[in-house]
Coordinates of C-alpha atoms in Angstrom, one line a residue:
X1 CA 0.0 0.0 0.0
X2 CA 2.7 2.7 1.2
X3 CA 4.4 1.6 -2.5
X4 CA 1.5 2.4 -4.1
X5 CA 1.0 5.8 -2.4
X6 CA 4.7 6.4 -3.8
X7 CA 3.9 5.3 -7.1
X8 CA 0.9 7.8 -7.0
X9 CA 2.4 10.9 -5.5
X10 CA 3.7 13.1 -8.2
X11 CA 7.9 14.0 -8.6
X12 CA 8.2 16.5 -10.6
X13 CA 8.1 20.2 -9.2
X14 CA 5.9 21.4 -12.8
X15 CA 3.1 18.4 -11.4
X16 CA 3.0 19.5 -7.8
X17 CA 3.2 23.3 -8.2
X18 CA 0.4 22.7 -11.1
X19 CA -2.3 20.3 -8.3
X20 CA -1.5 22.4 -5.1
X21 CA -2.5 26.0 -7.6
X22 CA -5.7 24.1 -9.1
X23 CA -6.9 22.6 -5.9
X24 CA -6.6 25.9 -4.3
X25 CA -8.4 27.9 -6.9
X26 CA -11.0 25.5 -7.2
X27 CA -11.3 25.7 -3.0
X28 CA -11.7 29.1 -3.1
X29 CA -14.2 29.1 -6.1
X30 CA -16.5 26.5 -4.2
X31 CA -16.1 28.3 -0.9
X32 CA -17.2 31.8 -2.6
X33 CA -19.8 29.9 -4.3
X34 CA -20.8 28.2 -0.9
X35 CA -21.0 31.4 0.8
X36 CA -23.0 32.8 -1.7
X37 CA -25.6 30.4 -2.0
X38 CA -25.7 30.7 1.8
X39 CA -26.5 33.7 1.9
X40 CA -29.0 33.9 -0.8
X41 CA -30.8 31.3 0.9
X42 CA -30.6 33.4 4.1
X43 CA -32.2 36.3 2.4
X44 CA -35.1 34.7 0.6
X45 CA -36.1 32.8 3.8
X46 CA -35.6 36.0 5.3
X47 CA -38.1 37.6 2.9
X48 CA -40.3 34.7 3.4
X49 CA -40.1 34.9 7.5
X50 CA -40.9 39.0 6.5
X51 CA -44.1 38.2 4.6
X52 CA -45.2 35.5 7.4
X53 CA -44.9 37.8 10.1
X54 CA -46.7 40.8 8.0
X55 CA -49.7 38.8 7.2
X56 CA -52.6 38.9 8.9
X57 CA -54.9 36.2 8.5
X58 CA -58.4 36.4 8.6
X59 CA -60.8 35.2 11.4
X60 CA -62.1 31.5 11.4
X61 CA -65.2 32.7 10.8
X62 CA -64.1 33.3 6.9
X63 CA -63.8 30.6 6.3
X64 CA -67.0 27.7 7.7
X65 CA -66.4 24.6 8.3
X66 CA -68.5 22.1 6.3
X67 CA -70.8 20.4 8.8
X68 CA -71.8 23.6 9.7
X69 CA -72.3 25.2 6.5
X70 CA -75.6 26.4 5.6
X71 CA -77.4 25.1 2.6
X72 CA -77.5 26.9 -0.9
X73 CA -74.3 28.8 1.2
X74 CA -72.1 30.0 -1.1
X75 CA -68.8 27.6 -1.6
X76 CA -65.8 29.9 -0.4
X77 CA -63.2 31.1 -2.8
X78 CA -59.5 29.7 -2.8
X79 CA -58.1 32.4 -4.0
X80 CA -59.4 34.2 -0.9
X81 CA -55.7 34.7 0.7
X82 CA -52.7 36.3 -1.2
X83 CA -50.3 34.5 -3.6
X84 CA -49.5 30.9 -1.9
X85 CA -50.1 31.3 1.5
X86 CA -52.0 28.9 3.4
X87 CA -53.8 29.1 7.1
X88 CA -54.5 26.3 9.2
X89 CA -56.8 26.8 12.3
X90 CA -57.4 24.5 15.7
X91 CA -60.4 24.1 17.6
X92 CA -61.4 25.7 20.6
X93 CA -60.8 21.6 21.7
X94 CA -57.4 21.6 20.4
X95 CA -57.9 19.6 17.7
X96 CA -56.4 20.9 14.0
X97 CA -59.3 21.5 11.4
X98 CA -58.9 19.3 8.4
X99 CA -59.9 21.9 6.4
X100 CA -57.4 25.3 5.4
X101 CA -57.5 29.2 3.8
X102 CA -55.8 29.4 0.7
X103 CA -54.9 28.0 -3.2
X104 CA -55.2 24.4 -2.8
X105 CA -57.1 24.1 0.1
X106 CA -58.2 20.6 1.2
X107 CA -56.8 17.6 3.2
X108 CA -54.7 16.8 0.8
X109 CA -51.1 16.6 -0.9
X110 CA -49.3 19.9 -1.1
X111 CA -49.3 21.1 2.6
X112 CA -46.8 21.3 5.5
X113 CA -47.1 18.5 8.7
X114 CA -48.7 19.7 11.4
X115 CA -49.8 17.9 14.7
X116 CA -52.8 17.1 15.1
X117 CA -53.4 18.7 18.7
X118 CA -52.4 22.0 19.9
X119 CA -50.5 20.4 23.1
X120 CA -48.0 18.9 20.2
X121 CA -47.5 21.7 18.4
X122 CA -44.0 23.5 19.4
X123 CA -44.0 26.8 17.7
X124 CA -43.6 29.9 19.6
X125 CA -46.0 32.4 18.4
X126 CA -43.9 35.5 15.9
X127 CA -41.4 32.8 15.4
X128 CA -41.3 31.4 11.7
X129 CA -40.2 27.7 11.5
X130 CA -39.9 25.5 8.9
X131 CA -41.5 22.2 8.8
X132 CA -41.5 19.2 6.2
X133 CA -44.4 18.6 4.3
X134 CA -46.8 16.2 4.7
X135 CA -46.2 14.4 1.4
X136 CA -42.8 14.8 1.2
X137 CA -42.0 17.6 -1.1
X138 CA -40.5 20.6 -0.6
X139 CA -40.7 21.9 2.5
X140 CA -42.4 24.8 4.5
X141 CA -42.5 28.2 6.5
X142 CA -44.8 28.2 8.9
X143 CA -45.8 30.8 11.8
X144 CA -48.1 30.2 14.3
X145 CA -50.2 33.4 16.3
X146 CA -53.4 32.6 19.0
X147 CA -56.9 34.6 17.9
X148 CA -58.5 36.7 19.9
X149 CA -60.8 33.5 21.1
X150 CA -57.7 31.8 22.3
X151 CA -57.9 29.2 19.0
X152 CA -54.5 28.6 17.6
X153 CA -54.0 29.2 13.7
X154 CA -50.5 28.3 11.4
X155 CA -49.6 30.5 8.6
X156 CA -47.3 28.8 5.8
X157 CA -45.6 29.2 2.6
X158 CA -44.1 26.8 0.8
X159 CA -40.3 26.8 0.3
X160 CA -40.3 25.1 -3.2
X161 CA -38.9 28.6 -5.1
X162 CA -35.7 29.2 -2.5
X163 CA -35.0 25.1 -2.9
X164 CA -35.2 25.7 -6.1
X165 CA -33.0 28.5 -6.3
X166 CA -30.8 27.0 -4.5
X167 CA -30.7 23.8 -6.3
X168 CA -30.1 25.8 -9.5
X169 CA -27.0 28.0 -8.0
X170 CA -25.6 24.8 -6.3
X171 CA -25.3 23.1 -9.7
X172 CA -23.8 26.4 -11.4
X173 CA -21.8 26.3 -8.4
X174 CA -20.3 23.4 -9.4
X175 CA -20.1 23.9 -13.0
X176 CA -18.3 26.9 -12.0
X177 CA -15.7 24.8 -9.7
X178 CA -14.8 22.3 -12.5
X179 CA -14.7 25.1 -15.3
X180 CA -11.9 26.9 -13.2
X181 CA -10.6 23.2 -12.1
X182 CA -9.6 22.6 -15.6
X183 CA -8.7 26.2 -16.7
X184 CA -6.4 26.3 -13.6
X185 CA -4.8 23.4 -14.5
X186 CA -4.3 24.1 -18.1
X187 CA -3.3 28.1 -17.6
X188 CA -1.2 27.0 -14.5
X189 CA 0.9 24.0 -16.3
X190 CA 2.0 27.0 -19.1
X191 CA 2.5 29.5 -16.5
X192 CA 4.6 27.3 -14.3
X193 CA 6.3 25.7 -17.3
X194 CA 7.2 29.4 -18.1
X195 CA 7.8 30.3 -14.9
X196 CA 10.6 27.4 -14.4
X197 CA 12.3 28.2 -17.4
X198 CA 15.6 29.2 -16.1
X199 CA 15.6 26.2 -13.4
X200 CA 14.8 23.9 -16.7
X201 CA 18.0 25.7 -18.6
X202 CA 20.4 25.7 -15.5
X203 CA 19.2 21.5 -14.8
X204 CA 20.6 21.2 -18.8
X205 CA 23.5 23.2 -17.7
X206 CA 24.4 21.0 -15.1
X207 CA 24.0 17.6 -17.0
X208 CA 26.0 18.9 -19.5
X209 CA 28.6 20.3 -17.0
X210 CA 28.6 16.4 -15.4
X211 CA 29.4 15.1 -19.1
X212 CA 32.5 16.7 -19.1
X213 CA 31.8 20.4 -20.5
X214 CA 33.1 22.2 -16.7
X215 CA 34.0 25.3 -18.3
X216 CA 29.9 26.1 -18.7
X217 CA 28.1 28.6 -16.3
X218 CA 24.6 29.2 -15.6
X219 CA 23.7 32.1 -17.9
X220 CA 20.3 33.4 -15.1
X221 CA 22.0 35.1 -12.8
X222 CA 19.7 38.0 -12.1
X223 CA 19.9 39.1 -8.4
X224 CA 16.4 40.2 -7.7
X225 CA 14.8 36.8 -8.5
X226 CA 14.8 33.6 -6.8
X227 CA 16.1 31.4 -9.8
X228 CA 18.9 34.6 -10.8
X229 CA 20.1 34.3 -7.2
X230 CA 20.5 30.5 -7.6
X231 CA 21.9 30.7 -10.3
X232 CA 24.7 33.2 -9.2
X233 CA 25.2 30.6 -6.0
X234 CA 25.6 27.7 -8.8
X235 CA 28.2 30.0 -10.6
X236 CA 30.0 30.5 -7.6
X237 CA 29.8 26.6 -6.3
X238 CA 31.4 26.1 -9.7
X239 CA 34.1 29.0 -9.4
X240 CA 35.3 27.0 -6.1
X241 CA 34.9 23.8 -7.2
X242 CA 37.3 24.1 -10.2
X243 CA 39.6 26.2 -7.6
X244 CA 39.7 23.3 -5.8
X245 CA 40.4 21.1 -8.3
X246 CA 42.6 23.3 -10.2
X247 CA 44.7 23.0 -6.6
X248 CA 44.3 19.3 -6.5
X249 CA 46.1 19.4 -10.1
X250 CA 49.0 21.4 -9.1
X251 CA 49.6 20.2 -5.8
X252 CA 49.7 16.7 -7.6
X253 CA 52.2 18.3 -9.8
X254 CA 54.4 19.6 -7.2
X255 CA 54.0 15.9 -5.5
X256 CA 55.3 14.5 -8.2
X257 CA 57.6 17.3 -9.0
X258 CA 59.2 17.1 -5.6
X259 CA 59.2 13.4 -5.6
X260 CA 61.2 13.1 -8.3
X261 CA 63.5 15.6 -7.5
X262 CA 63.9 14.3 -3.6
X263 CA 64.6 10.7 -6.1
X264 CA 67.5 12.6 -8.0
X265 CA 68.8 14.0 -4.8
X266 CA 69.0 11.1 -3.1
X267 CA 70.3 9.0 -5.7
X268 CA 73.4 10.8 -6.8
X269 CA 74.7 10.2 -2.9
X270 CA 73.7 6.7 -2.8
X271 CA 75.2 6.5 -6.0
X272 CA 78.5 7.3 -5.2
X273 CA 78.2 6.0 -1.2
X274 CA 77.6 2.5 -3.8
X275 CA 80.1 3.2 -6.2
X276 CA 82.6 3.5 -3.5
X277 CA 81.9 0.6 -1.2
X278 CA 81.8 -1.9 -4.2
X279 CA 85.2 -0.1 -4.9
X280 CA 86.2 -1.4 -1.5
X281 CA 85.0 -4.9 -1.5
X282 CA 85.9 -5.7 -5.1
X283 CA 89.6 -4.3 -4.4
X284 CA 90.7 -5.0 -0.8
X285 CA 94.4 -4.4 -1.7
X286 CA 94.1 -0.7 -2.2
X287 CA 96.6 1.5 -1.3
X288 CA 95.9 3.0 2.3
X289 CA 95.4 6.8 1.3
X290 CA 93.2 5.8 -1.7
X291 CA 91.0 3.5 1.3
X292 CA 90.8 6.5 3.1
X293 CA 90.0 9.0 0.7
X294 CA 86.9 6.2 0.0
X295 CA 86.1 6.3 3.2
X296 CA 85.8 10.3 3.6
X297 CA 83.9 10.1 0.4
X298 CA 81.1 7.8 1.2
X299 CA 81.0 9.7 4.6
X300 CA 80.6 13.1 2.9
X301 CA 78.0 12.0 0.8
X302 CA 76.2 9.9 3.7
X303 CA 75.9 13.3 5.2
X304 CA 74.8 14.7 2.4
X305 CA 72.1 12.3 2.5
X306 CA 71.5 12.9 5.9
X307 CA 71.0 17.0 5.8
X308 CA 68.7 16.0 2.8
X309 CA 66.8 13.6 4.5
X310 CA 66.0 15.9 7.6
X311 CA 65.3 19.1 5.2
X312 CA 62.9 17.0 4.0
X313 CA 61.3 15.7 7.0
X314 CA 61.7 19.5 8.5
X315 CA 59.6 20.8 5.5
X316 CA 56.5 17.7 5.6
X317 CA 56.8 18.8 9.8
X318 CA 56.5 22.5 9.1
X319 CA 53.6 21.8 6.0
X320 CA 51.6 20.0 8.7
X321 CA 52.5 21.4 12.2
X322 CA 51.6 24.5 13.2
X323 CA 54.3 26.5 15.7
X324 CA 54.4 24.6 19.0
X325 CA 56.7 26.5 21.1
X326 CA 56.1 30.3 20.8
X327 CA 58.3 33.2 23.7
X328 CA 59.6 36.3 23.1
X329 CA 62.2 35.8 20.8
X330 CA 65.0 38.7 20.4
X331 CA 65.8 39.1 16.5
X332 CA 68.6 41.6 17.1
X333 CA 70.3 38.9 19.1
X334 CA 69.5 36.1 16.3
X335 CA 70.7 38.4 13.6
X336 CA 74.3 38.9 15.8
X337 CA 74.5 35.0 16.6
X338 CA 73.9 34.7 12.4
X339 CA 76.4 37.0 11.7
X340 CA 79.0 35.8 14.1
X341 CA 78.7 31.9 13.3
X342 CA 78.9 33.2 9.2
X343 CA 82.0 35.1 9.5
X344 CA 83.2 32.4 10.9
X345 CA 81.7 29.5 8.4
X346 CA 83.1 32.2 5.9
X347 CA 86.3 34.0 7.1
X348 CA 87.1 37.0 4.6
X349 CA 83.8 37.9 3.9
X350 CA 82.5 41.5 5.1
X351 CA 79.4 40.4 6.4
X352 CA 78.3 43.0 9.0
X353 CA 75.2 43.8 11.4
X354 CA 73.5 46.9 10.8
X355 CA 70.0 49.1 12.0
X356 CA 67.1 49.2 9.4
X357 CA 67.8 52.4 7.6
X358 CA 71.3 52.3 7.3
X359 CA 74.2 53.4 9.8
X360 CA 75.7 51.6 12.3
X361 CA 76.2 51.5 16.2
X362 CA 79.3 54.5 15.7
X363 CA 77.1 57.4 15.6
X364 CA 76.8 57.7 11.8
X365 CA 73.3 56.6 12.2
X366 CA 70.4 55.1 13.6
X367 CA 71.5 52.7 16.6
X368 CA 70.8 49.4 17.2
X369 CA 67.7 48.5 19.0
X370 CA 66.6 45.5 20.5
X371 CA 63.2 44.1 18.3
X372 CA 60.9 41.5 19.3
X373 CA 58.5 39.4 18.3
X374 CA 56.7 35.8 19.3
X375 CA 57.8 32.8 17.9
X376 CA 60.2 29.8 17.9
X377 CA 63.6 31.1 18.3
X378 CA 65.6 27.8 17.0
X379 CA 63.5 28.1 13.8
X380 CA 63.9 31.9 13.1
X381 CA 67.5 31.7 14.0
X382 CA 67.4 28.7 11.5
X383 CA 65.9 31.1 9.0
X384 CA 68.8 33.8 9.3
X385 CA 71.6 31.1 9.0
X386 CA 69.8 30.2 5.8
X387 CA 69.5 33.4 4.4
X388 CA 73.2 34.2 5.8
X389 CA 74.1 30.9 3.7
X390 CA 72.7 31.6 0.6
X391 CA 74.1 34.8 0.3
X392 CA 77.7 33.5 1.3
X393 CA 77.1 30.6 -1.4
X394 CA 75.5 32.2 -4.4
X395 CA 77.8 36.0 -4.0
X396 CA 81.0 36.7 -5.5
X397 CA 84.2 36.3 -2.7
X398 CA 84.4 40.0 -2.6
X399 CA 80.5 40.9 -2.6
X400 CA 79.3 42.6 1.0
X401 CA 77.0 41.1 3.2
X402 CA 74.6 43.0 5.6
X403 CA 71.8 42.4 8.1
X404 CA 69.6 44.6 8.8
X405 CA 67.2 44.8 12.0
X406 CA 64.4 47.1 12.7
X407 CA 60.5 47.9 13.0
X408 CA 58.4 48.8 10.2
X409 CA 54.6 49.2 8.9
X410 CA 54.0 47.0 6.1
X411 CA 53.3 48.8 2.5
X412 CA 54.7 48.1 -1.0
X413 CA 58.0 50.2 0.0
X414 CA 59.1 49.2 3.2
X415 CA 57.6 45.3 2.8
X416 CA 55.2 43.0 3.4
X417 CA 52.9 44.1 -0.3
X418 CA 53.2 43.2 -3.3
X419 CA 54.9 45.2 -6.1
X420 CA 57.2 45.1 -9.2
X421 CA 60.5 43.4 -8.9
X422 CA 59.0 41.4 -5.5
X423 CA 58.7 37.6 -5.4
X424 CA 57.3 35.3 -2.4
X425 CA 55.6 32.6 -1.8
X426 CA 52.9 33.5 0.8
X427 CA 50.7 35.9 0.4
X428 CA 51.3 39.5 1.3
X429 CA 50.2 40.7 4.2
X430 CA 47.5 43.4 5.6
X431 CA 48.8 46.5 4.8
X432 CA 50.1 49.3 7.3
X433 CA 50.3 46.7 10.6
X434 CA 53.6 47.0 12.8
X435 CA 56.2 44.1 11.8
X436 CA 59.5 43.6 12.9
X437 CA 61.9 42.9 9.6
X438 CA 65.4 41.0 9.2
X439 CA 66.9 41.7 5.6
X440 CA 70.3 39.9 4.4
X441 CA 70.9 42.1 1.5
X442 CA 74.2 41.6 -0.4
X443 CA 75.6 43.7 -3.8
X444 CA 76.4 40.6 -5.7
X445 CA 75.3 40.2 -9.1
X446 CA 71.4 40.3 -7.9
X447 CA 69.0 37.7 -10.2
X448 CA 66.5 37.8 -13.5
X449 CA 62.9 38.0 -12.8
X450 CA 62.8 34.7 -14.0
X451 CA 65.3 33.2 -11.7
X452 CA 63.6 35.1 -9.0
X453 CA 60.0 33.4 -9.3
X454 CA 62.1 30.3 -8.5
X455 CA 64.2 30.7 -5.6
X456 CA 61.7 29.4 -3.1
X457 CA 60.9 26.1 -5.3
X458 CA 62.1 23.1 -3.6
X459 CA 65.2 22.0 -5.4
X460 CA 65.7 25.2 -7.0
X461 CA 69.6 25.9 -7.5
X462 CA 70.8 29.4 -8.5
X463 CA 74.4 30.2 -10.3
X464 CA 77.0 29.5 -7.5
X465 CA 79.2 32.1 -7.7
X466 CA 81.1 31.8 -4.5
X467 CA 84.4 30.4 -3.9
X468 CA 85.5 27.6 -6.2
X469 CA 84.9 24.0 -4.3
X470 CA 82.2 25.0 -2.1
X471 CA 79.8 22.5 -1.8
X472 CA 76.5 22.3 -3.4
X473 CA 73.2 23.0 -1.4
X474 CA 70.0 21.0 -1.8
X475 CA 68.0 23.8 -3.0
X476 CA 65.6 23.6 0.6
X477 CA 66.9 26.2 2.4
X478 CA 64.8 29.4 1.2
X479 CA 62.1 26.9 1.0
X480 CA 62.3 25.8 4.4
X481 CA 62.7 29.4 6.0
X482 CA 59.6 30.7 3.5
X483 CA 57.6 27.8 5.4
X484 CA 58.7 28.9 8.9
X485 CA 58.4 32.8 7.9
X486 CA 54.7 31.5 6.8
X487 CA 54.2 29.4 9.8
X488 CA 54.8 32.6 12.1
X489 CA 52.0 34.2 10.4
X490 CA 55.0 36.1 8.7
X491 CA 56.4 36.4 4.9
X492 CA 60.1 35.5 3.4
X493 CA 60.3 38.2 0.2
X494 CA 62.9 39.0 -1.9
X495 CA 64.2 42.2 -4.0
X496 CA 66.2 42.3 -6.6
X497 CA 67.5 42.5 -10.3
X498 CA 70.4 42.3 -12.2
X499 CA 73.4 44.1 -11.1
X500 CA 71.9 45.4 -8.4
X501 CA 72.1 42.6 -5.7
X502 CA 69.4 40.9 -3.9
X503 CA 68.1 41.8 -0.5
X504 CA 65.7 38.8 1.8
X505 CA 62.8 40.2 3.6
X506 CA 61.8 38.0 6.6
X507 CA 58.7 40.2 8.1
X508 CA 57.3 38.7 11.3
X509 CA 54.4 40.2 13.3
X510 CA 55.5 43.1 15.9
X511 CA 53.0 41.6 18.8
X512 CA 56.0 42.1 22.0
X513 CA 56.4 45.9 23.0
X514 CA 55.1 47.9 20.1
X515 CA 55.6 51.2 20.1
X516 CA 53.3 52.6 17.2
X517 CA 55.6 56.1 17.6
X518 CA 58.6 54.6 17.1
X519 CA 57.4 53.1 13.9
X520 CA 57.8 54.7 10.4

């Protein structure tokens, strides 16, 4: 049964919105009609119940009764009362005279049912009732009033017109209901057809969008109806979906990108860790310093292997984990502990600390104030070393190297925004909010705009042009401090172009002791 109610109830949207608008119009059709006939048949009973109680019918005496009529007595005339109305008179015993006043009078058919005593008779004098009729037609209005003998006598009138009436505006009444019944349905299946038009198109759209076409839009987008505002919620659901998959494509990409350059990385060390153990076993007579310089070999490039391993690990930890461990973290005494341990990583190079803005702690300029800011202090410090070491590694031997540490607002000149010449890999940030900012900025030969878009890839490698022998980096290092910089809700930025150097931005919210006066 509840299977067959399924079966039954319509699906489609058209079907129900078409049923709910025709059995509503039809409801309130037969409802108007309904009160109408109502009250139509109020006001001609009403009109009958006015004639009843205006009529005054004649004495009993009018009208003899027929044992006591005299002989060669006239016969008295039916048409002696007005119209249809008919009187009925009781005895002074109670008893109802067989005989009546008015068109059709007689014991017979066509007359309402009255008791046959007074005691039985219920009507309230001035009150018009209606009673059936004795043969069982249409029924009657009656009104009862007492004479001045004390006899009882019942006025009627037949109700035959206002059920007739009736009868007759019932059926139109229904006529009526299944006219507009069918019109509805017929009008309303266009109009909603019409109506969901643009639902109709943007269901097409979509079937077409699932067959493969994603590059389609729903074309109804008006805001100030219902189907325009879906419509620009579909567009938009489509907008984010392709987003998302458009970032599902090219983080697939840079998997397998960085897959197979971790594979390369990793292979030319166990490459050569191979290459120089099978030297050993195949030739155990070799001469002592050849053994050993084996030995240094395949430990050099086992720690090769090593860094490379943790870089990686360091970067899938920082991808994944936010900062654990945030204090009040010094940068002016990072950037010094940078400085010193790359001097000494790096003796003859000028690398020197200096105030944002130039000068030094001699007088010449701005001094050297103490800046700081939440975070992880082993990973900013981590940060500085590799900016320190990139600019040691990819420099000429002569090329200066500064650090610069200070207080800024962010904006497209002093850093954080985006501009021409800029690259990073995070976003910028909101623009004129206090930062703290550590720049390694060297006069080396600076980079192409192409070669600056790449620095933070994983893997990336710029032109070494540091001293002769150096060893190689794994092309994570401004990768890994971009990630940390990102991870402190900061940014890792870099200026340059050829000829003119490069300088590293690491910007990192000013959320310890900022003085907004002090700021630029």
């Amino acid at each position: 049964m509840k299977l067959r109610a399924r079966r039954l109830r319509p699906r489609s949207v058209r079907t129900r919105l078409v049923l709910i608008s025709t059995v509503l119009a039809t409801v309130a059709v037969l409802v108007s009609q309904a009160a109408g006939l109502a009250v139509m048949r109020s006001w001609l009973t009403g009109q009958i119940d006015h004639r009843l109680t205006d009529f005054r019918p004649p004495p009993p005496a009018a009208h003899a009764p027929a044992h006591g009529k005299r002989p060669n007595a006239p016969e008295p005339r039916e048409d002696a009362l007005p119209s249809d109305y008919r009187v009925f008179f009781y005895t002074s015993d109670g008893r109802l005279r067989p005989d009546s006043l008015g068109s059709g009078s007689g014991s017979g058919s066509g007359r309402p049912y009255l008791p046959a005593s007074v005691s039985a008779l219920t009507l309230r004098n001035g009150h018009p009732a209606t009673v059936p009729a004795a043969d069982g037609g249409s029924r009657w209005r009656v009104i009862a009033d007492t004479g001045r003998d004390g006899r009882r006598v019942v006025v009627a009138l037949p109700l035959g017109t206002v059920e007739g009436a009736t009868s007759k505006l019932l059926w139109f009444s229904l006529a009526i209901g299944a006219v507009v019944a069918a019109g509805v349905g017929l009008l309303g299946s266009a109009a909603v057809r019409l109506g969901l038009r643009p639902l109709a198109r943007m269901e097409r759209t979509a079937l077409r969008i699932t067959g493969g076409e994603s590059a389609l839009t729903v074309a109804d987008t008006d805001p100030l109806t219902e189907t325009g505002r879906l419509g620009i919620a579909f567009n938009t659901m489509l907008d984010q979906v392709r987003a998302a998959l458009h970032r599902k494509d090219a983080s697939e990409q840079r998997l397998r990108r960085f897959m197979a350059d971790a594979g390369h990385e990793l292979r030319t060390p166990l490459t050569s860790i191979q290459g120089f153990a099978e030297l050993l076993v195949e030739q155990p007579r070799l001469p002592a310093a050849r053994r050993r310089e084996a030995h240094e070999l395949i430990a050099r490039n086992a720690e090769r292997m090593s860094r490379l391993v943790d870089d990686l690990f360091l970067l899938a930890k920082l991808g994944y984990a936010p900062v654990a461990h945030r204090e009040t973290v010094d940068l002016l005494s990072l950037a010094a502990d940078g400085v010193g341990a790359a001097v000494v990583a790096h003796p003859g190079r000028d690398v020197r600390l200096t105030p944002l803005g130039g000068g030094g702690p001699d007088g010449s300029g701005p001094a050297l104030d103490v800046v700081e800011t939440l975070g992880d202090a082993h990973r900013l410090s981590q940060v500085i070393a590799n900016l320190l070491a990139n600019a040691c590694r990819h420099t000429p031997p002569g090329a200066r190297v500064e650090v610069r540490v200070g207080a800024v607002r962010t904006g497209p000149e002093t850093g954080g925004a985006d501009r021409p010449g800029r690259s990073s890999a995070t976003a910028a940030l909101p623009a004129g909010v206090p930062a703290c900012v550590v720049e390694v900025a060297d006069d080396g030969p600076g980079l192409t705009a192409e070669a600056a878009q790449q620095v933070f890839e994983r893997f990336y490698r710029g032109p070494a042009t540091g001293p002769d022998g150096a060893e190689p980096g794994s092309g994570l290092g401004l990768s890994i401090a971009s990630t940390i910089a990102e991870a402190h809700d900061g940014r890792l930025e870099l200026d340059t172009r050829p000829g003119y150097g490069s300088t590293f931005r690491l910007l990192l919210p000013r959320s310890v002791g900022a003085d907004p006066a002090h700021l630029p």
